[in-house]
Short mmCIF file of C-alpha atoms in Angstrom, two decimals:
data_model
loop_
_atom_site.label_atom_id
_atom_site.label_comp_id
_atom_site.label_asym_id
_atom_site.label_seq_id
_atom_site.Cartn_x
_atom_site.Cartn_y
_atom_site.Cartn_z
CA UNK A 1 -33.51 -1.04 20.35
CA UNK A 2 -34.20 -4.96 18.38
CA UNK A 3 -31.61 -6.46 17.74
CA UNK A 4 -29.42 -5.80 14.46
CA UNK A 5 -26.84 -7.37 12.54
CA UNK A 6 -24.05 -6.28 10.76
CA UNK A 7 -22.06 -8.24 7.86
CA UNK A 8 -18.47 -7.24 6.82
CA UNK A 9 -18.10 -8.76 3.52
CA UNK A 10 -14.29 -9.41 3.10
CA UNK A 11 -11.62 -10.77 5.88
CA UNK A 12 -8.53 -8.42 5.06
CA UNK A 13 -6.78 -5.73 6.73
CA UNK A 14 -9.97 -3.40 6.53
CA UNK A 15 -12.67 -6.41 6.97
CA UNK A 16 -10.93 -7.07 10.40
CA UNK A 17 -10.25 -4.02 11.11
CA UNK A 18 -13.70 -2.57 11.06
CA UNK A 19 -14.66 -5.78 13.05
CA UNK A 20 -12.51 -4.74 15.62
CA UNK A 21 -13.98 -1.45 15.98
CA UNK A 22 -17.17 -2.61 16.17
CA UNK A 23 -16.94 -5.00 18.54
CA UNK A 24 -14.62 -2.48 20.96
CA UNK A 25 -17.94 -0.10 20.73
CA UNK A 26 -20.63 -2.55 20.88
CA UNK A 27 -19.14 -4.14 24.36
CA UNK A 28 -18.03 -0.78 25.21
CA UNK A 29 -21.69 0.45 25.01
CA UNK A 30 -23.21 -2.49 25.36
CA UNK A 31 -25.72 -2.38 21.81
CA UNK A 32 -27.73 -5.44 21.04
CA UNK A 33 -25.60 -5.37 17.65
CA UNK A 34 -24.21 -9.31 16.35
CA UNK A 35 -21.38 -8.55 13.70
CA UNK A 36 -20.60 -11.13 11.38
CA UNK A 37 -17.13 -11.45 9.22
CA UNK A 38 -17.52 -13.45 5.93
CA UNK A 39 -14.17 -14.21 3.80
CA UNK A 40 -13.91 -16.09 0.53
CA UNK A 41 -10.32 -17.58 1.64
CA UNK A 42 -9.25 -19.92 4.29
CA UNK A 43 -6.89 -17.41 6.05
CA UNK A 44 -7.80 -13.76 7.29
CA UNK A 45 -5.27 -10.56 6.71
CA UNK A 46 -5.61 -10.44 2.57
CA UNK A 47 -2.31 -9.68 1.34
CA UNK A 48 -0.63 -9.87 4.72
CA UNK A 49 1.38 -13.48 4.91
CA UNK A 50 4.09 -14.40 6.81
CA UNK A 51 5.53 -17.70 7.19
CA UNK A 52 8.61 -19.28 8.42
CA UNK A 53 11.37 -21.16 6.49
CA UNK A 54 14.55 -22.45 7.69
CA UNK A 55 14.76 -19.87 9.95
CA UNK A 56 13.94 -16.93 7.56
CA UNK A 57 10.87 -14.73 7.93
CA UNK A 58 9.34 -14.21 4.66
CA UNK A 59 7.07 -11.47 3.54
CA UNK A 60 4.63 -13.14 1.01
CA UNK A 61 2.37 -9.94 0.83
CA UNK A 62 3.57 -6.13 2.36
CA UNK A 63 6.56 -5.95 4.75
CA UNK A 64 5.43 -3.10 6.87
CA UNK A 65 3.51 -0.19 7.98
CA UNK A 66 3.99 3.22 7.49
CA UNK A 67 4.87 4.74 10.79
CA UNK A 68 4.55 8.60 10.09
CA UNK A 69 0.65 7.68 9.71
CA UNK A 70 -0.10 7.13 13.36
CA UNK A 71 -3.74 4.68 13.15
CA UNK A 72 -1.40 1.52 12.86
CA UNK A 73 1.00 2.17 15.79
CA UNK A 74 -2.35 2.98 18.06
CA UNK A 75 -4.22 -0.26 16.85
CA UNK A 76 -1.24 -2.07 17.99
CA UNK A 77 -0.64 -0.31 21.03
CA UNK A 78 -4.61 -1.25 21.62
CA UNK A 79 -3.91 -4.70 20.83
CA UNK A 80 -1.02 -5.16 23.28
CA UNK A 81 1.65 -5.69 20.97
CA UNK A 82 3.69 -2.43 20.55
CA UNK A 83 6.41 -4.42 22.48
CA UNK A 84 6.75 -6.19 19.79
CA UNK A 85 7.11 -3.60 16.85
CA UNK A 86 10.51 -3.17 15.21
CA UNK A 87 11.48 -0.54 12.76
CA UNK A 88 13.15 -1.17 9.72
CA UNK A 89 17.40 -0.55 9.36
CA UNK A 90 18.46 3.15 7.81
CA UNK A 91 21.14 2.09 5.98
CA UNK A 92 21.88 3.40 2.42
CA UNK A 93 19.69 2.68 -0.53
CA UNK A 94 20.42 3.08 -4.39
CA UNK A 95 19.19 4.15 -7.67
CA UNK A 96 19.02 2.04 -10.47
CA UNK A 97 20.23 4.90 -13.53
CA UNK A 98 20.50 3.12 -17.10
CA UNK A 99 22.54 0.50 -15.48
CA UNK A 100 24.67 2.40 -12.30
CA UNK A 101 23.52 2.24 -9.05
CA UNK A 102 23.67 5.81 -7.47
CA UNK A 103 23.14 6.68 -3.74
CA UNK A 104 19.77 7.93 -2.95
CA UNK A 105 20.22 11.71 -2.81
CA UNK A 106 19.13 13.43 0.74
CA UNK A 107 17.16 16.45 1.27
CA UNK A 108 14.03 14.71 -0.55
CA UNK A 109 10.95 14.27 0.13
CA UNK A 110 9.13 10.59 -1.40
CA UNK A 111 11.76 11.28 -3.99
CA UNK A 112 10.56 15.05 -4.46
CA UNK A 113 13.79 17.51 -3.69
CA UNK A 114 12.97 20.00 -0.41
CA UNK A 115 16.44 21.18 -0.18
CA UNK A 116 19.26 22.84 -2.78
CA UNK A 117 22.73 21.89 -1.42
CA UNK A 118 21.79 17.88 -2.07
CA UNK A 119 20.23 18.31 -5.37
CA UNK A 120 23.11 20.37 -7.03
CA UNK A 121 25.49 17.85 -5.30
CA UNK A 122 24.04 14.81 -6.95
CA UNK A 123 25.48 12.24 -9.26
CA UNK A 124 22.41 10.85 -10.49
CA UNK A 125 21.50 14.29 -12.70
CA UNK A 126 23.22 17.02 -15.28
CA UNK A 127 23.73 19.73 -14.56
CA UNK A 128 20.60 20.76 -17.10
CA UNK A 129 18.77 18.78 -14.95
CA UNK A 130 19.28 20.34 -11.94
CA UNK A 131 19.19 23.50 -12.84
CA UNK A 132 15.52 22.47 -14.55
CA UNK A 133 14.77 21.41 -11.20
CA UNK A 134 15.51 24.61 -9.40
CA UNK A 135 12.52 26.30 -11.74
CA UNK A 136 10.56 25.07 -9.08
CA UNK A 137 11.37 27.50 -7.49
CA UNK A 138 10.36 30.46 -9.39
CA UNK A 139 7.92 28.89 -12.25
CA UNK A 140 4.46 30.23 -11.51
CA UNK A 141 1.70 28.06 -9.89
CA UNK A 142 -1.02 26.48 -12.21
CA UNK A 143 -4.45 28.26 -12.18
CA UNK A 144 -6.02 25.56 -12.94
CA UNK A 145 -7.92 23.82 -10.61
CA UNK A 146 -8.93 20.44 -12.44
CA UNK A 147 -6.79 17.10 -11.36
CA UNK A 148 -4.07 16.31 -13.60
CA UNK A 149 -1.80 13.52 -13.12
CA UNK A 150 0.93 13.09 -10.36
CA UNK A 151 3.85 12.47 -13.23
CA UNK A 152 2.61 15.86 -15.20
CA UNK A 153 2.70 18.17 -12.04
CA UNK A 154 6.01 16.58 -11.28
CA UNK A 155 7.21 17.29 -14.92
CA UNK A 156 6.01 20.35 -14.95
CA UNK A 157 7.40 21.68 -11.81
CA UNK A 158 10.82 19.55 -12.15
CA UNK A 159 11.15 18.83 -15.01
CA UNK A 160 11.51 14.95 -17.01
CA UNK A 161 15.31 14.08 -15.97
CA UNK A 162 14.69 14.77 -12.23
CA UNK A 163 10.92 13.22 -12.23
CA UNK A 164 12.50 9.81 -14.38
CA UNK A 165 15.66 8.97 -12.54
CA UNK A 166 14.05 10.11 -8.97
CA UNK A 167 10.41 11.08 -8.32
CA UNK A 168 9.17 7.94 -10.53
CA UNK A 169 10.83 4.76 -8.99
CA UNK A 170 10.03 5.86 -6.11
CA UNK A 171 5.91 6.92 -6.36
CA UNK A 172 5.55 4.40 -8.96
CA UNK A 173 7.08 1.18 -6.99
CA UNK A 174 4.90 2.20 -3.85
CA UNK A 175 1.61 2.42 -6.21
CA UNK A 176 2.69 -0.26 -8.34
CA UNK A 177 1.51 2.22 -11.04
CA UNK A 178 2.51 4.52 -13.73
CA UNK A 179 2.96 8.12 -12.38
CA UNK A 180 2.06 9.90 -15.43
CA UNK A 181 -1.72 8.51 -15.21
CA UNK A 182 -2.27 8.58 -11.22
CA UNK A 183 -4.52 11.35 -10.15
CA UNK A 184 -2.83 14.55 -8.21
CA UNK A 185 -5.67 15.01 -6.04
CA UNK A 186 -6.70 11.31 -5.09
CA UNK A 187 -3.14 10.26 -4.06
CA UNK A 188 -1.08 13.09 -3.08
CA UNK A 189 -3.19 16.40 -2.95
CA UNK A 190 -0.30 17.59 -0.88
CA UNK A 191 2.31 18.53 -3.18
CA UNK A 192 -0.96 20.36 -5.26
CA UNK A 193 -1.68 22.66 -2.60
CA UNK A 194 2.17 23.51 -1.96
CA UNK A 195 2.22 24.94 -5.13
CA UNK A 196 -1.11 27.26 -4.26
CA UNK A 197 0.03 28.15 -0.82
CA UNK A 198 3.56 28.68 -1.28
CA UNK A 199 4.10 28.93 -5.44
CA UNK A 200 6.48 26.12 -4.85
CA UNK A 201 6.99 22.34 -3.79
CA UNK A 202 10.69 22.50 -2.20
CA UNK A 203 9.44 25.96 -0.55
CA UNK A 204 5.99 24.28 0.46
CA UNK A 205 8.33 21.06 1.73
CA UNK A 206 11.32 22.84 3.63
CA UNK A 207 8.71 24.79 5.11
CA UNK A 208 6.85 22.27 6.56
CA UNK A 209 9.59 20.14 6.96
CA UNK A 210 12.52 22.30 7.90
CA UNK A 211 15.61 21.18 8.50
CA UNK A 212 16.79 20.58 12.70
CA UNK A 213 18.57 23.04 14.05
CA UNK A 214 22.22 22.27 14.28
CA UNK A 215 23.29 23.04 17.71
CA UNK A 216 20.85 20.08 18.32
CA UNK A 217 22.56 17.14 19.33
CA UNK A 218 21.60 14.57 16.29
CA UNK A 219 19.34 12.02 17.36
CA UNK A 220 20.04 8.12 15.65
CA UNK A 221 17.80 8.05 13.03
CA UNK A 222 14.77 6.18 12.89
CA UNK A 223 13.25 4.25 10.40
CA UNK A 224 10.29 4.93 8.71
CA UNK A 225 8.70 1.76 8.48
CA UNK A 226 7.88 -0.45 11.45
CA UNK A 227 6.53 -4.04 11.88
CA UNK A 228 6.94 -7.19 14.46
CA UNK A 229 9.71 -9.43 15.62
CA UNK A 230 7.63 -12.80 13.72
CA UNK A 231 6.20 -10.46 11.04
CA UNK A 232 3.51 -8.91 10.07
CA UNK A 233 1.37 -12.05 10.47
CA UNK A 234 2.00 -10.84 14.39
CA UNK A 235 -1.10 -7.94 13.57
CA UNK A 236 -3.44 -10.19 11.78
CA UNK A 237 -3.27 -12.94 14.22
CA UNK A 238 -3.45 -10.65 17.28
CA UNK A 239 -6.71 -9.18 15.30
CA UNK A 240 -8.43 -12.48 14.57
CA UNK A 241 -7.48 -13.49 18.37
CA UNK A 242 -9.32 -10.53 19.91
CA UNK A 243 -12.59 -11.03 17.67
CA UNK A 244 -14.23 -13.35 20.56
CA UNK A 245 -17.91 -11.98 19.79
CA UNK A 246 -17.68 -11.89 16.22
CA UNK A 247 -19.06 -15.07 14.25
CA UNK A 248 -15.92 -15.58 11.37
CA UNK A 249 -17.10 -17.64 8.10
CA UNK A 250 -14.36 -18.23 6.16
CA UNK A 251 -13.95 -20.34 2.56
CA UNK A 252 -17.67 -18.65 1.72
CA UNK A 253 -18.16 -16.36 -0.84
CA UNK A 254 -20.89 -13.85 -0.97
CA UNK A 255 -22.06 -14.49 -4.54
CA UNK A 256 -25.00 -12.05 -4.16
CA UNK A 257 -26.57 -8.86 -1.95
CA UNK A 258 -30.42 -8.35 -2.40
CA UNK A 259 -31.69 -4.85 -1.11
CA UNK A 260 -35.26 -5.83 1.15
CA UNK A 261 -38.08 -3.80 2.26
CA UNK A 262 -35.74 -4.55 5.58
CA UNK A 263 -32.32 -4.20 5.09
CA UNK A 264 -29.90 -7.14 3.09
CA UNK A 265 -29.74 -10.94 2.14
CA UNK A 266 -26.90 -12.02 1.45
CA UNK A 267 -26.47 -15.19 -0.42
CA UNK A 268 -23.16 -17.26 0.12
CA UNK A 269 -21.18 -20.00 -1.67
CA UNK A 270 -22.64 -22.36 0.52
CA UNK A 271 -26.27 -21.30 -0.20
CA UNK A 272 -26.64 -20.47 3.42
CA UNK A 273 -28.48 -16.78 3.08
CA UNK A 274 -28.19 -14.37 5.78
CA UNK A 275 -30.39 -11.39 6.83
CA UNK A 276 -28.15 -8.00 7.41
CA UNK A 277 -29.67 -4.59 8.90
CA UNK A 278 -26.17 -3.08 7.50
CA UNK A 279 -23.54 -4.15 5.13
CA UNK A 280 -19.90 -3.26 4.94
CA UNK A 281 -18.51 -4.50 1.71
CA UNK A 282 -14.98 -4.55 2.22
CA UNK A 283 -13.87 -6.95 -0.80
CA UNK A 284 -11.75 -5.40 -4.27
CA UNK A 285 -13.98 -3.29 -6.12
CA UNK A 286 -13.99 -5.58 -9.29
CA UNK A 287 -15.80 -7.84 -6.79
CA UNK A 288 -18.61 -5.22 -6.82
CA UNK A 289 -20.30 -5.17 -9.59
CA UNK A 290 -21.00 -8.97 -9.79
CA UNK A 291 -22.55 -8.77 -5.79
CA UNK A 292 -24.98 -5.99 -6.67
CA UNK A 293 -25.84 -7.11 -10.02
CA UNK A 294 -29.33 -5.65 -10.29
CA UNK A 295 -27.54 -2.23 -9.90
CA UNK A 296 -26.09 -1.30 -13.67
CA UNK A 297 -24.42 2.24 -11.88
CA UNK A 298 -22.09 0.08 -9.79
CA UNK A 299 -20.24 -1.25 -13.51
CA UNK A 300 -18.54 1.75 -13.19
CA UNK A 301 -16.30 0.53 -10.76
CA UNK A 302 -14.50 -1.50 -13.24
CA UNK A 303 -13.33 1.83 -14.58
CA UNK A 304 -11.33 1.73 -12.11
CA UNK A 305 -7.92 -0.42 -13.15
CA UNK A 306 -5.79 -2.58 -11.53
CA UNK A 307 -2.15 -3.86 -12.08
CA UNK A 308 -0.85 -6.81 -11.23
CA UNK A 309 2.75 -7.50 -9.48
CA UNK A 310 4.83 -10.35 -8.14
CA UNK A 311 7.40 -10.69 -5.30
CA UNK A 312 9.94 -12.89 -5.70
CA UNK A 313 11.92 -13.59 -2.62
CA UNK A 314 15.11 -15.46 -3.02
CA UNK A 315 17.53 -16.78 -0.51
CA UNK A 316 21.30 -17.32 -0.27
CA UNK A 317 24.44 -17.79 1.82
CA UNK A 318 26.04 -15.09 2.13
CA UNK A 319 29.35 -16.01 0.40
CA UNK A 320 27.38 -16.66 -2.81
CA UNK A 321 26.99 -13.32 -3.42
CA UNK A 322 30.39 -12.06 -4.50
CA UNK A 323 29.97 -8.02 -5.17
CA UNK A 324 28.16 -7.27 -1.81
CA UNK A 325 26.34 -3.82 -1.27
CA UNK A 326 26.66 -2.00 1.72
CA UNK A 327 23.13 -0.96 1.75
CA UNK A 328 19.06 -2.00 1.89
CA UNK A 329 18.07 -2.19 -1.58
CA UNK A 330 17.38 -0.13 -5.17
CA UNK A 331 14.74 0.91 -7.22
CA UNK A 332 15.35 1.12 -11.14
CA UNK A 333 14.26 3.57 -13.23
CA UNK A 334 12.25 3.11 -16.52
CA UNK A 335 15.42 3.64 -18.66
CA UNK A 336 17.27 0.99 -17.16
CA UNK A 337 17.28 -2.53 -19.47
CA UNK A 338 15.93 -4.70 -16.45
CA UNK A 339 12.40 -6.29 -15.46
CA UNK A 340 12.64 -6.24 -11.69
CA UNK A 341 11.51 -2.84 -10.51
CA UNK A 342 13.11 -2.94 -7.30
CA UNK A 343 14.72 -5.30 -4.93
CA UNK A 344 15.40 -5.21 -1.02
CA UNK A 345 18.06 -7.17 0.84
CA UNK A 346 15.51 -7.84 3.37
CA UNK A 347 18.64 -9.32 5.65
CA UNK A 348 19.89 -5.44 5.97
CA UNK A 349 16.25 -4.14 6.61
CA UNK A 350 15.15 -5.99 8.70
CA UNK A 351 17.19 -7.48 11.49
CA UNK A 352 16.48 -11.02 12.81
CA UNK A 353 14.86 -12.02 9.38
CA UNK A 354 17.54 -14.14 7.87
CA UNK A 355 20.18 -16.96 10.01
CA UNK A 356 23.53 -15.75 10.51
CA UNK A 357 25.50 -16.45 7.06
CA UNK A 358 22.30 -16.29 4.92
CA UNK A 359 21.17 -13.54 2.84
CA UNK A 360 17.12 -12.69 2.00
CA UNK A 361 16.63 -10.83 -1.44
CA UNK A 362 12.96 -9.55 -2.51
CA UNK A 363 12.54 -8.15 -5.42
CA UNK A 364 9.44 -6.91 -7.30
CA UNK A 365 8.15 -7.50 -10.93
CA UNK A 366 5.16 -5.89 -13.11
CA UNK A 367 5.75 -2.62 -13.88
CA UNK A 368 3.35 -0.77 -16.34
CA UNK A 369 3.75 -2.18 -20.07
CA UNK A 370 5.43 -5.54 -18.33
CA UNK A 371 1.80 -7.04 -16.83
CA UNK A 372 2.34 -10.48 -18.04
CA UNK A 373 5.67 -11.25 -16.77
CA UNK A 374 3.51 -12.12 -13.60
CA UNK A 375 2.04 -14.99 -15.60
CA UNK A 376 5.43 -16.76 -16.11
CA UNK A 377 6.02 -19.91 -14.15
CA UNK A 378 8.12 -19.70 -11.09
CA UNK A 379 11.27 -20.95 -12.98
CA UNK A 380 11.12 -18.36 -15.61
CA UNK A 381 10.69 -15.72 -12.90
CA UNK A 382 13.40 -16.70 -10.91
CA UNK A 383 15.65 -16.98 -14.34
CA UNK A 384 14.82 -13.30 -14.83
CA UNK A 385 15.25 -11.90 -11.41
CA UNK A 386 18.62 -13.94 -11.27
CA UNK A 387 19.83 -12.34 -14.44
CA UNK A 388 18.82 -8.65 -13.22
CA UNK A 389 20.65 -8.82 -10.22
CA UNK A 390 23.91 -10.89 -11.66
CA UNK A 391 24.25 -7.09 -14.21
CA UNK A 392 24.51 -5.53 -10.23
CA UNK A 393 25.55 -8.35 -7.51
CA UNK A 394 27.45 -10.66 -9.00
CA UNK A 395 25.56 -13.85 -7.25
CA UNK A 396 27.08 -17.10 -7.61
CA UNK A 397 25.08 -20.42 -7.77
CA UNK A 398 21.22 -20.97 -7.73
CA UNK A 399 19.15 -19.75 -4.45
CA UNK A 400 18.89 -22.09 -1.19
CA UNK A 401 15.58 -21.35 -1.94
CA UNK A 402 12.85 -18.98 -3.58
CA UNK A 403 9.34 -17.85 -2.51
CA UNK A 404 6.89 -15.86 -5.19
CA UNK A 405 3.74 -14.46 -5.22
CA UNK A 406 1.08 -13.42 -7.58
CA UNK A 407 -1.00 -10.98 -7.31
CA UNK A 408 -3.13 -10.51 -10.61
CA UNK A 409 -5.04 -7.55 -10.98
CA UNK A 410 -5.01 -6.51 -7.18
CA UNK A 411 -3.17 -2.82 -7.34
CA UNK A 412 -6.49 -0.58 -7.52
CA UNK A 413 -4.96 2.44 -9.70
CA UNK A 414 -5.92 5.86 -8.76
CA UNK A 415 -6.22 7.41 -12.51
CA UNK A 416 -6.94 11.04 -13.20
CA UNK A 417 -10.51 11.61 -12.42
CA UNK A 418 -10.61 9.29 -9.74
CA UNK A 419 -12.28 11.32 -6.52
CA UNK A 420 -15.27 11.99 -9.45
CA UNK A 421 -15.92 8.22 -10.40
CA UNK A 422 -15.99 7.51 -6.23
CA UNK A 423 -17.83 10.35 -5.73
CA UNK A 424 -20.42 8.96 -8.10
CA UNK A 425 -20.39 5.61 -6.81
CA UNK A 426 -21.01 6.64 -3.53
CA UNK A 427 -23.60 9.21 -4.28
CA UNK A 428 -25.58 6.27 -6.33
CA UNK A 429 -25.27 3.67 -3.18
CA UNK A 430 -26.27 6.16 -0.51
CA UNK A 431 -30.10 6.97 -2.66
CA UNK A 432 -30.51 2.83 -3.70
CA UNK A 433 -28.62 1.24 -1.24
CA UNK A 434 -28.98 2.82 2.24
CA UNK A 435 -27.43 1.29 4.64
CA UNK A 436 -24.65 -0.49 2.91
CA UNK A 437 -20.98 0.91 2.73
CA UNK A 438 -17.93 0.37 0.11
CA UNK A 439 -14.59 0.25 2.02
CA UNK A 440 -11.24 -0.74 1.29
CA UNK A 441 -8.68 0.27 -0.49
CA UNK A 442 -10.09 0.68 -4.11
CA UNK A 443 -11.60 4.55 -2.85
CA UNK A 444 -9.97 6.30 -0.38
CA UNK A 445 -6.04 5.08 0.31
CA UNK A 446 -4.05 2.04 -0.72
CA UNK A 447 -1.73 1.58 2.34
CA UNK A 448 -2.16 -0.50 5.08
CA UNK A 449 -2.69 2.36 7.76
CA UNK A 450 -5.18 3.86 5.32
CA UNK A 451 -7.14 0.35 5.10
CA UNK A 452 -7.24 0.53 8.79
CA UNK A 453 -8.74 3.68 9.36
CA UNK A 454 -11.48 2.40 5.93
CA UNK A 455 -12.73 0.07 8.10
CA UNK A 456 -12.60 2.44 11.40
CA UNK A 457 -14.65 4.64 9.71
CA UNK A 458 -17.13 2.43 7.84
CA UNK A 459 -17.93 0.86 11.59
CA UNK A 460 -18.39 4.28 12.88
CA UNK A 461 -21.19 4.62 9.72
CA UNK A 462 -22.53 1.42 10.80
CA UNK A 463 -23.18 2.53 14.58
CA UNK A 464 -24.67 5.80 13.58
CA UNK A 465 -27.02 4.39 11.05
CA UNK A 466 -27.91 1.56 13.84
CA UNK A 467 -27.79 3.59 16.81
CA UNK A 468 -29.18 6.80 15.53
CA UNK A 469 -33.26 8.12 16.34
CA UNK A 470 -33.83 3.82 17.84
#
């Protein structure tokens, strides 16, 4: 076998994580393969930045990783740093309802109810409500097969009261989206095919999550969410560390991809151009369209939207805050008069990431209809977020100090009829562009674990398509 080259066009979480995996087979199996890692930026990791401020560890980008999705917990196990995880605090969390904070009901499911007893027991609905929630149980299942959105299977199973002051915050702050346009089957085909198999979601859920027996002795619960004593920085570091064979070129754009009678050219920033037997374009897919220009199909892809959010992490003494809550955080719901969609007291969540004394306070902005509130300046943001959370906390005084960041137009949005447009895309680059690969999380999965296993799987294409019939 001559020897081949692959690019990786884009230096986040999938970028490096597909390098990874490449370079663990190549060495493992010894291939005559060079890999190469381009990134526009000056840093690696994308949205993952931590840094360090008078001894508080700030999240700039994502706080943590989904530990119920095992791919993130192996890669660090493989990296040697599983000794260094940390799950986040179970304390109570709240629900924003037109201006009260009620406890987060139990016996759900990502906000969906699974169980009776805690649903009829909860302050945060009527008793209409609940009792329009219970249809569940009985309505009959839709015969339909075409995707609908998340929000109207919700409604239609739950009804609105239940799906606005529960199942929304919750779906919508992880997505950053509006639940009423995301597509069933691209982001949680699950709940769709509890209704076929068992004519109900709480049925589908407390079957396959049942309740533990109670002559068990209770275990201490576990969070869901894990990350590392210094932060998430901790897994992007420990990546870029262990890339020794890979050549890294960062602050370098790749302003365009030309398809030769042998493999890719890739022309950079610089004006360097480099010769590729296989490309793994692992950049936002509004980056796409612009790289492949010659290739009208791929315009499609800005079909696909994008929201844009903002973080703004505050800090405080603790005394400053005069109405303390005994909890981690709360999510509002759309009929609630505020602009902050959530906010986490980071200083409950996660130990260790705040001085004694001091208090860490993230909160999120840019829900759907509210876009350009991420354009404000950083003092009208902070003005905002301050008033939110004086109608709840009761904060005296201006923060020690605030943090924010922007990120315009960098939520890829899952929209009804989504697993079609990808579908197409891909179908178009496998006949005109063999050998080249869209990954990330515009396609397949917008977490963190998911953007690991996008770039586990787009090396594994690589190798077979390099390997294969040489």
């Amino acid at each position: 076998m001559d020897k081949k080259r692959v690019v990786i066009v884009g230096g986040g979480v999938t970028g490096l994580s597909a390098a990874y995996h490449l370079q663990k087979q190549v060495q493992s199996a010894k291939l005559p393969i060079e890999i190469t890692l381009i990134e526009g930026s000056n840093r690696l990791g994308g949205r993952i930045h931590t840094i360090k401020r008078d001894g508080f560890t700030i999240e700039k980008g994502p706080d943590s990783l989904l530990a119920r999705k095992p791919v993130a917990m192996e890669l660090a196990k493989e990296l040697g740093i599983l000794n260094q995880t940390r799950y986040n605090s179970t304390g109570q969390s709240f629900m924003l309802i037109q201006n009260r904070l009620h406890k987060m009901p139990k016996g759900a499911f990502m906000g969906v109810p699974k169980e009776i007893g805690p649903l009829m027991r909860s302050k945060s609905f009527t008793l209409s409500g609940k009792i329009r929630g219970l249809m569940d149980l009985i309505k009959p299942k839709n015969k339909s097969t075409e995707d609908e959105s998340l929000g109207h299977f919700m409604r239609r199973r739950f009804g609105n009261e239940i799906v606005d002051n529960q199942i929304d915050p919750l779906l919508s702050g992880i997505h950053s989206g509006d639940i009423d346009k995301m597509s069933l089957q691209a982001i949680y085909p699950i709940f769709g095919k509890m209704e076929q198999d068992y004519g109900s979601v709480m049925k589908g859920l407390a079957k396959r999550m049942p309740k533990p027996e109670k002559n068990r002795k209770a275990k201490p619960a576990q969070g869901q969410f894990f990350s590392f004593t210094n932060g998430l920085q901790t897994l992007v570091d420990e990546l870029e560390a262990q890339l020794d064979t890979i050549e890294i070129i960062r602050d370098n754009r790749v302003n365009h991809i030309e398809k030769k009678e042998e493999g890719y050219h890739l022309l950079l920033d610089s004006g360097n151009v480099l010769a590729a037997d296989f490309v793994l374009v692992a950049v936002p897919h509004t980056q796409v369209p612009g790289m492949l220009s010659k290739h009208q199909p791929l315009k499609e892809l800005f079909d696909i939207p994008a929201t844009s959010t903002a973080n703004v992490v505050l800090a405080f003494d603790e005394k400053q805050i005069k109405r303390d809550l005994d909890g981690t955080g709360f999510l509002v719901t759309r009929n609630s008069n505020y602009r902050i969609t959530a906010c986490t007291w980071t200083h409950r969540k996660w130990e260790g990431t705040a001085p004694a004394g001091k208090a860490l306070l993230r909160c999120y902005v840019g829900k759907p209809g509210d876009q350009e509130i991420v354009k404000e300046s950083d003092e009208v943001l902070v003005d905002i977020v301050l008033k939110d959370l004086n109608k709840v906390m009761k904060i005296k005084g201006e923060p020690l100090f605030y943090e924010i960041t922007r990120f315009i137009g960098a939520r890829p949005q899952y929209h009804t009829g989504h697993l079609d447009l990808v579908s197409r895309i891909r179908d178009y680059v496998a006949g005109h562009l063999p050998n080249l690969t869209l990954i990330g999380s515009s396609y397949d999965g917008t977490g963190l674990p998911d953007c690991i296993e996008h770039g586990q799987k787009g090396a594994e294409l690589a190798l077979k398509a390099l390997t294969e019939n040489k």
